[in-house]
Every structure is written in C-alpha cells, then in structure tokens.
Tab-separated table of C-alpha atoms and ligand atoms in Angstrom:
chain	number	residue	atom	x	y	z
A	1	UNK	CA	0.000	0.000	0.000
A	2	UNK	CA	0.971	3.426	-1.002
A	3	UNK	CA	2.140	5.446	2.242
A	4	UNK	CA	-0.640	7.615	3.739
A	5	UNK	CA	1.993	10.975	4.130
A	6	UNK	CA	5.244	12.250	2.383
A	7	UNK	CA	7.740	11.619	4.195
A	8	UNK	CA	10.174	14.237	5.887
A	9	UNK	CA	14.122	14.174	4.696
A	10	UNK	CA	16.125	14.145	8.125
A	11	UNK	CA	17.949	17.227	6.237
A	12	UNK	CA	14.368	19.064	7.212
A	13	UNK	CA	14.144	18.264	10.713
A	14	UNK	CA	17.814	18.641	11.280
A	15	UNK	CA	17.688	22.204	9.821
A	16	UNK	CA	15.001	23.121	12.561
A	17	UNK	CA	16.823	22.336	14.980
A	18	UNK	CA	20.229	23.289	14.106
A	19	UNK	CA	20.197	27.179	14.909
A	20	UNK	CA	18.685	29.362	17.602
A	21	UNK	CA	16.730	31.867	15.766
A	22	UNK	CA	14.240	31.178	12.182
A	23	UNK	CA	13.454	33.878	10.168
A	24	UNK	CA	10.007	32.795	8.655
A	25	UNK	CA	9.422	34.210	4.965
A	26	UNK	CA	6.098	34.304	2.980
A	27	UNK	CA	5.560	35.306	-0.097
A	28	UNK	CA	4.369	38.631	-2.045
A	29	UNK	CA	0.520	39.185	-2.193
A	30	UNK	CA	0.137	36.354	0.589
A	31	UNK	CA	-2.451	33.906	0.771
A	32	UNK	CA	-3.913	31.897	3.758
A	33	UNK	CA	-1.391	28.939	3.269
A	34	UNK	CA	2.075	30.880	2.929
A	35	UNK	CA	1.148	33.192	6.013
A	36	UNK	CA	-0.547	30.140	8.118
A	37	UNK	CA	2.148	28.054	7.311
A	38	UNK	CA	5.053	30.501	8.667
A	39	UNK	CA	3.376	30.913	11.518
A	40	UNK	CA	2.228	27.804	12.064
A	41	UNK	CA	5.560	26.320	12.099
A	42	UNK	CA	7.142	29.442	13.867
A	43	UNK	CA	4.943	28.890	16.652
A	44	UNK	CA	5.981	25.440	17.259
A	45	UNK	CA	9.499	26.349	17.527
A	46	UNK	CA	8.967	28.605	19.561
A	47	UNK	CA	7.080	26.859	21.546
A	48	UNK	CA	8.652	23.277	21.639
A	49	UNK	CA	11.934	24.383	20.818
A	50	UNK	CA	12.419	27.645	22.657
A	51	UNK	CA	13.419	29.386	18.922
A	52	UNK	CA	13.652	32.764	18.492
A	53	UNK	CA	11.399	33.717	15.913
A	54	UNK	CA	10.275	36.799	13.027
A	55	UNK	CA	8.373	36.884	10.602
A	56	UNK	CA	8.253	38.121	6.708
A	57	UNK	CA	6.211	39.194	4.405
A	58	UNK	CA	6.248	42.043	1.904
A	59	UNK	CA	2.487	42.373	1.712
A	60	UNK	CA	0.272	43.894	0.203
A	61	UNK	CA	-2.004	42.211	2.768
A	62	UNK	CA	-5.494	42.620	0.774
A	63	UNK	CA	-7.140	39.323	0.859
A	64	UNK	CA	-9.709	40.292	3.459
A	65	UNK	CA	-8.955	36.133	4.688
A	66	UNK	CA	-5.389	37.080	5.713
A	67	UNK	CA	-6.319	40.948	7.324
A	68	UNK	CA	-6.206	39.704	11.028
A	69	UNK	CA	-2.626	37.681	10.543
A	70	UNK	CA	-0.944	40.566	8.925
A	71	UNK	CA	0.310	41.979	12.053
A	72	UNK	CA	2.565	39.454	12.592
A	73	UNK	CA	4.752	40.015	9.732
A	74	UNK	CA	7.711	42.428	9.021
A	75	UNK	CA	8.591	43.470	5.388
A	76	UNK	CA	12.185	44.183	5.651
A	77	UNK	CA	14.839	42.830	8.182
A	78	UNK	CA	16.975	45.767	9.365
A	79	UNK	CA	21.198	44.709	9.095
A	80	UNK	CA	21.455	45.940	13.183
A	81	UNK	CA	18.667	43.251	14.214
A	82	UNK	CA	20.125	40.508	11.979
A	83	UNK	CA	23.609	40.929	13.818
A	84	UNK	CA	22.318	40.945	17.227
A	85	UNK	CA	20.164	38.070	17.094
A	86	UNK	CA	21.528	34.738	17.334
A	87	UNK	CA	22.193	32.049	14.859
A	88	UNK	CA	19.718	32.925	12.442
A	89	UNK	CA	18.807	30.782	9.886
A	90	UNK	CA	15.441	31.368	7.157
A	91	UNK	CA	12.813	29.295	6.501
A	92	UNK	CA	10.963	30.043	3.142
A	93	UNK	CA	7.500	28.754	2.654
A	94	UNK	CA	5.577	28.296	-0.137
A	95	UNK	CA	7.276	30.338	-2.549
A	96	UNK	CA	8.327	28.769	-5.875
A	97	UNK	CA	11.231	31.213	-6.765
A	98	UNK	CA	13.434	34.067	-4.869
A	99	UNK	CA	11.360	36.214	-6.534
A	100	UNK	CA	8.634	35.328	-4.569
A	101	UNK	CA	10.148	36.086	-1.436
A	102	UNK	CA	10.058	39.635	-2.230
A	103	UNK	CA	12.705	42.685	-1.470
A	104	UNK	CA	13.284	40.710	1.944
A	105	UNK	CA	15.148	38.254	0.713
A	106	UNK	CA	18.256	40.697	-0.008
A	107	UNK	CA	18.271	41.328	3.875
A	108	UNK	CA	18.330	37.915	4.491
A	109	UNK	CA	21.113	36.990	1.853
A	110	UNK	CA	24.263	34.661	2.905
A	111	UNK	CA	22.056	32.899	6.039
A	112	UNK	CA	21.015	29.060	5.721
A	113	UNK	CA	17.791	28.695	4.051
A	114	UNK	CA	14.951	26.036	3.928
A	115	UNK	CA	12.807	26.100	1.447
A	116	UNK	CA	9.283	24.709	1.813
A	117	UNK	CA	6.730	24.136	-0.803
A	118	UNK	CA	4.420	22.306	-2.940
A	119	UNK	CA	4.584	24.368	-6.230
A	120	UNK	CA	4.978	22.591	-9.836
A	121	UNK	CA	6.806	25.396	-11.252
A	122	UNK	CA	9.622	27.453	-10.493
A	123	UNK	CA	13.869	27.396	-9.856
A	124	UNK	CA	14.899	25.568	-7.085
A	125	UNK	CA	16.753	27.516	-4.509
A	126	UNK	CA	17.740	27.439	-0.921
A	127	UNK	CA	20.409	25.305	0.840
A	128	UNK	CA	18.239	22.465	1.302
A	129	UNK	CA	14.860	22.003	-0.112
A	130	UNK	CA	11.839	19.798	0.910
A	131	UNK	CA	9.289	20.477	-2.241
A	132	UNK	CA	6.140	18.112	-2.676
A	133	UNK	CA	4.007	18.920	-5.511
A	134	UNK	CA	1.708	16.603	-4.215
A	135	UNK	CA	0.960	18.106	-1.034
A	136	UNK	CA	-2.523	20.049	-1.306
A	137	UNK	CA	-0.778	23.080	1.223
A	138	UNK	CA	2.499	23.624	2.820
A	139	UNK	CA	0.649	23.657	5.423
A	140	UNK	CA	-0.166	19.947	5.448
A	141	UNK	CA	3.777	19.461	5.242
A	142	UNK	CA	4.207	21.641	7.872
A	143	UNK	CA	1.964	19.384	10.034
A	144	UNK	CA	3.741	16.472	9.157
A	145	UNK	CA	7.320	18.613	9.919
A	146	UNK	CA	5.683	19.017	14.082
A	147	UNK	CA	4.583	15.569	13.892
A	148	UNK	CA	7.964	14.232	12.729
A	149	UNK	CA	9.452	16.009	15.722
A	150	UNK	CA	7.172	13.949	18.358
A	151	UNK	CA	4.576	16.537	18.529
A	152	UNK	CA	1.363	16.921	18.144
A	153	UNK	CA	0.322	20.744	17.691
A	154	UNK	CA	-1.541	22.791	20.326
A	155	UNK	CA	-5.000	23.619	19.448
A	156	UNK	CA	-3.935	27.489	18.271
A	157	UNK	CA	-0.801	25.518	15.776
A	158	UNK	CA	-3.989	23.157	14.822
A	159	UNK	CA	-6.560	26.319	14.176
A	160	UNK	CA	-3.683	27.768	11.726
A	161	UNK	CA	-3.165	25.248	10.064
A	162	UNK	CA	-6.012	24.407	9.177
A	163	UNK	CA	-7.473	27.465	8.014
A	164	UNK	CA	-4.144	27.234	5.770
A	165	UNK	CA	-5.423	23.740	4.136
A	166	UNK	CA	-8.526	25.534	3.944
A	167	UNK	CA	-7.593	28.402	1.695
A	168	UNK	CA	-5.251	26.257	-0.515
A	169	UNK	CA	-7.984	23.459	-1.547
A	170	UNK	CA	-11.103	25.896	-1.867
A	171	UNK	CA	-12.428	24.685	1.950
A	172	UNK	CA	-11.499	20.913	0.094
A	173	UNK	CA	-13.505	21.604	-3.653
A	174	UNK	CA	-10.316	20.671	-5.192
A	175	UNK	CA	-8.967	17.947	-3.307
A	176	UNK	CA	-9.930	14.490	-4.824
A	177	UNK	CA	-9.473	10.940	-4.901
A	178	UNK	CA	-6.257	10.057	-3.234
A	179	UNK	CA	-6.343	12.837	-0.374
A	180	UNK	CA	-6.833	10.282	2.460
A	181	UNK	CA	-3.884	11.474	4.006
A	182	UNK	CA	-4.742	14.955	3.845
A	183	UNK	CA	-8.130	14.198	5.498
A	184	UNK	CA	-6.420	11.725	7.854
A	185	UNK	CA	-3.906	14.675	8.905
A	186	UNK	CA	-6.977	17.279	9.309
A	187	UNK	CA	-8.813	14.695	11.613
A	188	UNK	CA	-5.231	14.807	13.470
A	189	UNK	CA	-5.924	18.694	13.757
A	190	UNK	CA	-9.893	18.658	14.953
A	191	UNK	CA	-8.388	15.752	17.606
A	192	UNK	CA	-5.744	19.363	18.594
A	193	UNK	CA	-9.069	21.168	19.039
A	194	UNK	CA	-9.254	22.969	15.460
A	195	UNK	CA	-12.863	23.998	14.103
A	196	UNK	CA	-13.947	23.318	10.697
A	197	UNK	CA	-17.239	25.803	10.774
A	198	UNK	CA	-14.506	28.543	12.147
A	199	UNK	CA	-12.024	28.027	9.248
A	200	UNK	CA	-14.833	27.987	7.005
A	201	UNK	CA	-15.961	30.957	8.587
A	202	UNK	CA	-12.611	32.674	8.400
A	203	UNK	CA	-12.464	31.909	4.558
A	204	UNK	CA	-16.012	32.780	3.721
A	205	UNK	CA	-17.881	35.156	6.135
A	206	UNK	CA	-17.433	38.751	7.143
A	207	UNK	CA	-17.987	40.522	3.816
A	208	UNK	CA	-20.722	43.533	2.953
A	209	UNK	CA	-23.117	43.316	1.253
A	210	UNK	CA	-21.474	45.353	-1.462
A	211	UNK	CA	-19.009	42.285	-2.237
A	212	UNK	CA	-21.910	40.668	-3.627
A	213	UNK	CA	-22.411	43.297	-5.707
A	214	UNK	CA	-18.833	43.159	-7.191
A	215	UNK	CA	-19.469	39.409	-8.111
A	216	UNK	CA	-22.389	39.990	-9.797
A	217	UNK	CA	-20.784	42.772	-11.902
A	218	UNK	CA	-18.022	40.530	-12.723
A	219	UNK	CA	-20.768	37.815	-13.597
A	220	UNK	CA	-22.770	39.961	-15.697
A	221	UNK	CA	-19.378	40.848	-17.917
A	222	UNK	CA	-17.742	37.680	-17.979
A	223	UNK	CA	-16.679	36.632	-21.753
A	224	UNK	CA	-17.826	33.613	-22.723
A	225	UNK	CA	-15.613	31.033	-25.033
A	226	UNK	CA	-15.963	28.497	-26.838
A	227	UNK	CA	-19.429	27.922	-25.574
A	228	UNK	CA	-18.652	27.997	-21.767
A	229	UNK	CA	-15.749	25.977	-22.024
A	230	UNK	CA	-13.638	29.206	-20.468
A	231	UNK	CA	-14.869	32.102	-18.748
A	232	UNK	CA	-12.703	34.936	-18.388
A	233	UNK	CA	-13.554	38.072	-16.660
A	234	UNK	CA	-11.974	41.344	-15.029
A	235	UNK	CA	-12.251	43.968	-12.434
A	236	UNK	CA	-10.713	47.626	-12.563
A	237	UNK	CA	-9.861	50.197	-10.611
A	238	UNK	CA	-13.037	52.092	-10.676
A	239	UNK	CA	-14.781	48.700	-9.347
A	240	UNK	CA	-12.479	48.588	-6.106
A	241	UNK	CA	-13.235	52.257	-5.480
A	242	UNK	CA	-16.845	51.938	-5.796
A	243	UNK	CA	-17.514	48.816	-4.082
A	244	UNK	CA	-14.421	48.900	-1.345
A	245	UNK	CA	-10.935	47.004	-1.068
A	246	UNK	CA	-12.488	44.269	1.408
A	247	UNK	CA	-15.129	43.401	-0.807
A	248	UNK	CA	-13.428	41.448	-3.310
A	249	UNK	CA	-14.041	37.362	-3.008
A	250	UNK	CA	-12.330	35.957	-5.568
A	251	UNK	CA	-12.746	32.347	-4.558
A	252	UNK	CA	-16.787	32.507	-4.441
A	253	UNK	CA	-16.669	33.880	-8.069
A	254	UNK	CA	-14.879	30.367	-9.040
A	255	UNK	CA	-17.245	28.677	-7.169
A	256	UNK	CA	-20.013	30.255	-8.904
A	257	UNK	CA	-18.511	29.913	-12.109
A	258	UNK	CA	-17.155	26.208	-12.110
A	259	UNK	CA	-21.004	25.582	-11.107
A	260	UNK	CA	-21.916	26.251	-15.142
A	261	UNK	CA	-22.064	23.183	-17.207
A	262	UNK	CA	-18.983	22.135	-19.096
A	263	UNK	CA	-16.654	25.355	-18.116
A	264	UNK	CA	-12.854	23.810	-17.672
A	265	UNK	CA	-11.253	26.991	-17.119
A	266	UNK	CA	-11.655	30.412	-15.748
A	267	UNK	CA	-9.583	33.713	-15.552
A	268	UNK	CA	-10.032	36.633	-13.798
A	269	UNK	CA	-7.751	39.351	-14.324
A	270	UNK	CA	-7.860	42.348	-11.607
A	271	UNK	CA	-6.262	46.388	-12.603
A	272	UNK	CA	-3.780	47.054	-9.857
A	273	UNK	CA	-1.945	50.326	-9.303
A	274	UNK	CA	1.180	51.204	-11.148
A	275	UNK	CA	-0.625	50.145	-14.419
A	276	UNK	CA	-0.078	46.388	-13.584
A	277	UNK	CA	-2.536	43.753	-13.784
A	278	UNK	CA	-2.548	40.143	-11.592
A	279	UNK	CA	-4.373	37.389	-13.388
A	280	UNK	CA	-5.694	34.590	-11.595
A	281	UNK	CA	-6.265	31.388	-13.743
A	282	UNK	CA	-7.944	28.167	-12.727
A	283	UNK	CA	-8.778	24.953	-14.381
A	284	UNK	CA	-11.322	21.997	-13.405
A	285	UNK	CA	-10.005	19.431	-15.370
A	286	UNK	CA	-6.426	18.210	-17.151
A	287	UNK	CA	-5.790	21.814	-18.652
A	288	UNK	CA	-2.729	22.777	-17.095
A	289	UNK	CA	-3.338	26.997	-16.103
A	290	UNK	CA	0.414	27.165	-14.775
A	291	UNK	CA	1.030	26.936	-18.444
A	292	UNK	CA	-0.598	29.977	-19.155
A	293	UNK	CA	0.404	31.502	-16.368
A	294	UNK	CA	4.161	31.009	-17.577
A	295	UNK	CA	3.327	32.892	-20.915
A	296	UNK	CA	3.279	35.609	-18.429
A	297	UNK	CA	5.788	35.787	-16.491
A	298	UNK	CA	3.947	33.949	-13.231
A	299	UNK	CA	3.270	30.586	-12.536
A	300	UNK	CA	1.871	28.107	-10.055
A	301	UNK	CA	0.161	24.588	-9.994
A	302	UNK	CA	-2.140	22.701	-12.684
A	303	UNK	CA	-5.605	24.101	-11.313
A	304	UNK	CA	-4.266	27.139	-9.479
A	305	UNK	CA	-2.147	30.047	-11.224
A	306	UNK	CA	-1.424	33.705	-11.341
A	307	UNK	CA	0.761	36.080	-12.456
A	308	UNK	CA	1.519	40.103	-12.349
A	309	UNK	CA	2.044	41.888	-15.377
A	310	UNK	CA	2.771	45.573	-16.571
A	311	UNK	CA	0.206	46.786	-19.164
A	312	UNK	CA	-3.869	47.829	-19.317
A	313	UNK	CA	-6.876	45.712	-18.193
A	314	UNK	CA	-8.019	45.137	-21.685
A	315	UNK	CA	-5.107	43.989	-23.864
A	316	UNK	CA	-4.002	41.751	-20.911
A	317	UNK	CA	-7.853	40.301	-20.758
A	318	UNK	CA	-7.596	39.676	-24.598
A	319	UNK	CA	-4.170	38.173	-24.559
A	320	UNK	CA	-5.394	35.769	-21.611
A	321	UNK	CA	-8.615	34.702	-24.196
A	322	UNK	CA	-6.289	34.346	-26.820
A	323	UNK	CA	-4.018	31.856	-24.382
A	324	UNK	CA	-7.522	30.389	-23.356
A	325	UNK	CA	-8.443	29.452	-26.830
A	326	UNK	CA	-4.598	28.228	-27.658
A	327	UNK	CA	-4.833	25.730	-24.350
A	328	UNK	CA	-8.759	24.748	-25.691
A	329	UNK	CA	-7.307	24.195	-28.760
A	330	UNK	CA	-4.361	21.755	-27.873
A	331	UNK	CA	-6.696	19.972	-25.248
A	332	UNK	CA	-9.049	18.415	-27.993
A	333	UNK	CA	-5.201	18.201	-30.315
A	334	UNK	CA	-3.531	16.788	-28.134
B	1	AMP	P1	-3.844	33.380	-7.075
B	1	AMP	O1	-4.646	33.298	-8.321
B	1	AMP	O2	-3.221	34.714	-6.851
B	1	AMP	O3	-4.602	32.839	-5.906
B	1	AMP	O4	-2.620	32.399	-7.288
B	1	AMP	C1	-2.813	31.051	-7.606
B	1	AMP	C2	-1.508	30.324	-7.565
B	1	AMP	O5	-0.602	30.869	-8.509
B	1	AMP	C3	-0.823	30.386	-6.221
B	1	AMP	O6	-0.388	29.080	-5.910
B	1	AMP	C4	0.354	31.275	-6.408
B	1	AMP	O7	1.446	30.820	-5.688
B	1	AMP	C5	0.619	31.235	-7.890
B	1	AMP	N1	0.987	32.573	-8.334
B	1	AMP	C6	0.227	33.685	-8.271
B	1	AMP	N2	0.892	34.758	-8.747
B	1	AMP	C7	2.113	34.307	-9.120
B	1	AMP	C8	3.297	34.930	-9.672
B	1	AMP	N3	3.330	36.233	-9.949
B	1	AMP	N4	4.356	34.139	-9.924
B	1	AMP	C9	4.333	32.819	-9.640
B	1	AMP	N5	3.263	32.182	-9.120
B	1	AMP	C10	2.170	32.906	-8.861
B	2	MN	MN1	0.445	30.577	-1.620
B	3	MN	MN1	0.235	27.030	-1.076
C-alpha cells in the first residue's frame, strides 16, 4: 500500500533544529497557506523548541482572509537586528522562486535557508529544499514537519493550520481521490481542538453586502468562449473604489462559475496600481493553467495560477482569451 503521508528528509528536521533563531518568509501578495504556514511552524518552535522567531512578508495584505494575521509580519529585516540576534537561519515557505520572497530576501542573503513548498513550477533555490508537488498546502507538510518532531500541535498551531489547508484546496472543492492522508492529517488537527465551521468561517464570512455586488458585476461581464468551455472576466480600478478594497471574493466567483455546465477553465484578471494587472487562472479538469500563467511571467500549480504583469486591463484580458483558446485548442489536439 501506497504510504498515507510524504515523508520528511532528516535534512528538514535537522535544519530546525540546528540554529537558535528562524526567520520565517512568505511570499508577495500572501495567501492563507504561505502566512498560516510561517506561523504555524514558527509557533511550534517557539514553543517546543524555545526558537527565536520573526516573521516576513512584503504584503500587500489585501485578501480580506489574511487581514487579522498581517500583524505578525515584518517586510524588511533591518542589518542591526540581523547581527544581534543569534544564529539565524530562514525558513521560506511556499514560494516557488526568490522572486517570490520579495525585497526581503536581499536582507536575508548569505544565512542558511529552507525552502518549503508544494509548487509545480519554479527554480529551485535554498540550501536544502523539501518540495512536494503533491501536497494540497504547505501547510499539510508543515503538520507532518511538528509531527515528525514527536509533537502533536496545540489547538492554536492546529486552528492555523487548518485554516491554511482551507484556503489552498477551496475549503477541500479541489482535493480528490487520493487525499486520504490529507483528510487523515486534518482529523489529526480537529483531535488538537481545530474547528472546521470557524475556518470555514474565516475563509467565507465577514464581507458587505457590497461584495456581492462586485461578483455579480463581474458575472454579468464575464466573456464567454468556446461555448462555456472558459470564462474569463476582469475587475478595474473604478470597481475597487466603488464597491471597497475588502469586498473582493475571488474564490466565491470560481465557485459560482465552475457551477456552469462544461466550463474547464476560468480567468479573472484584476487592474492594480502602477498600471499592472494580476491574473488569476484556474482549471477543473487536465488543462494545465500554470502553463498559461508562464506565458506571463507567473506561474503556479495545474488548477491554481497567477501572475503580475505591466500593461492595461483590456489587452491583458484579450491576450489571456487568446491563451484560453490556444490551451482549448491543444486539449481536444492533443
Ligand atoms: P492566485 O490566483 O493569486 O490565488 O494564485 C494562484 C496560484 O498561482 C498560487 O499558488 C500562487 O502561488 C501562484 N501565483 C500567483 N501569482 C504568481 C506569480 N506572480 N508568480 C508565480 N506564481 C504565482
Ligand atoms: Mn500561496
Ligand atoms: Mn500554497
């Protein structure tokens, strides 16, 4: 029988416990899993370990899931505080690339580094790597890291965690066949006290009504191709200021929009400041989005990927249904 978990490389565990203080990164535009992760696994050194901890991450902090966690974090690491505190040593999680880590990773440049993830693409970096693209969050490794040290995480560890699993799978839409050991190490985590209807109400709850609102603009102008198999669609600048920063809920519009018969893919591409767009691409079935997502300059996994590009709302919208069609096209040529 297939094992139930990845297992951990002895290089991992050895690496947390080798120094006396972990430096924790995340990476840019967090999500639920990077931030969750870092912090799960920063408070179980801490707290089983008596490591000195501080955590990273560049922001900006605008998923309305992550607002109460952002606290935590520190964008830059000042040279006077990384010579005063002792041993350091950085742990990067979920970040595919250096580039994810953001303009922090120059202050952190020359210390050992761990690199933690579960991305398909990306460059390898980091002195020693633990990277399983089969994991459904780093999260979930980072529950099997504690458990490989003898522990069992305290019901706060177990409440982070989980609402990083959470965030990653789509509250477990996307996890399928074969994710016994995922559920198997979430039962470990409602056993540590954690609370499914509170993660679920972390994810989904707290919005206005306004964000509403925004979904069913974004609805009502969605482009449709190739009858339904994609749906692309976009929000500006003007949308944000009308209907607010918090109310954006970009995981309900998937939701909503995987619901329609026979759509396989769906892109949402959002105006930022600084005339940059971020796309956001997911896919139901065997088309691979981190593919597309590439053609951009981002990247990510299969079902789940995103990028940040320079240029306006419009020609980026119609060069993401042009890549739409392309991948369409080679799914039915293969
Ligand atoms: P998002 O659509 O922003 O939720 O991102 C979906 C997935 O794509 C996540 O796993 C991200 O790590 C990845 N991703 C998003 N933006 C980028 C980027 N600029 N470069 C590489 N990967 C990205
Ligand atoms: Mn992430
Ligand atoms: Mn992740």
């Amino acid at each position: 029988m297939a094992a139930l978990h990845p297992s951990i490389p002895r290089e991992v565990t050895d690496f947390l416990t080798a120094h006396k203080t972990y430096y924790l990164a995340a990476h840019l535009e967090p999500d639920g899993d990077c931030l969750a992760a870092a912090l799960g696994l920063g408070m179980f050194l801490n707290r089983a370990h008596g490591k000195f901890v501080r955590y990273f991450d560049a922001g900006p902090f605008d998923r309305r899931e992550i607002q109460h966690l952002a606290r935590q974090f520190e964008g830059r690491l000042d040279p006077a505080t990384r010579a005063e505190d002792p041993d350091p040593a950085v742990v990067v999680v979920d970040c595919s690339g250096p580039d994810r880590v953001g303009p922090v990773a120059e202050d952190l440049v020359g210390l050992p580094t761990l690199v933690i993830d579960h991305h398909a693409t990306g460059e390898p970096f980091g002195d020693v790597q633990f990277v399983d693209t089969s994991a459904a969050a780093t999260c979930y490794l980072i529950q099997l890291i504690i458990e490989e040290m003898g522990e069992t995480p305290t019901q706060e560890e177990a409440e982070i965690l989980l609402f990083g699993i959470a965030t990653d799978t789509g509250y477990f839409r996307h996890t399928e066949a074969r994710a016994a050991g995922l559920f198997a190490a979430v039962s470990r985590l409602l056993l540590a006290g954690a609370s499914p209807k509170l993660a679920h109400q972390q994810m989904f709850g707290g919005y206005k009504l306004a964000s509403r609102f925004l979904l069913a603009r974004l609805i009502n102008r969605a482009q449709v191709l190739e009858d339904g198999a994609a749906i692309v669609t976009w929000e500006t600048l003007s949308d944000v200021e009308e209907f607010g920063r918090g109310s954006r809920d970009s995981d309900t519009l998937y939701e909503l929009l995987f619901a329609v018969d026979g759509v396989r893919m769906i892109g949402l591409i959002r105006e930022e400041p600084d005339g940059k767009c971020a796309g956001s691409l997911r896919s139901i079935d065997t088309i691979d989005v981190s593919k597309v997502a590439l053609v951009f300059g981002g990247g990510g996994h299969r079902r789940a990927a995103g990028f940040t590009i320079s240029g306006q709302v419009d020609a980026i919208r119609d060069q993401v249904v042009d890549e739409f069609l392309s991948a369409l096209k080679r799914s039915s040529n293969p």
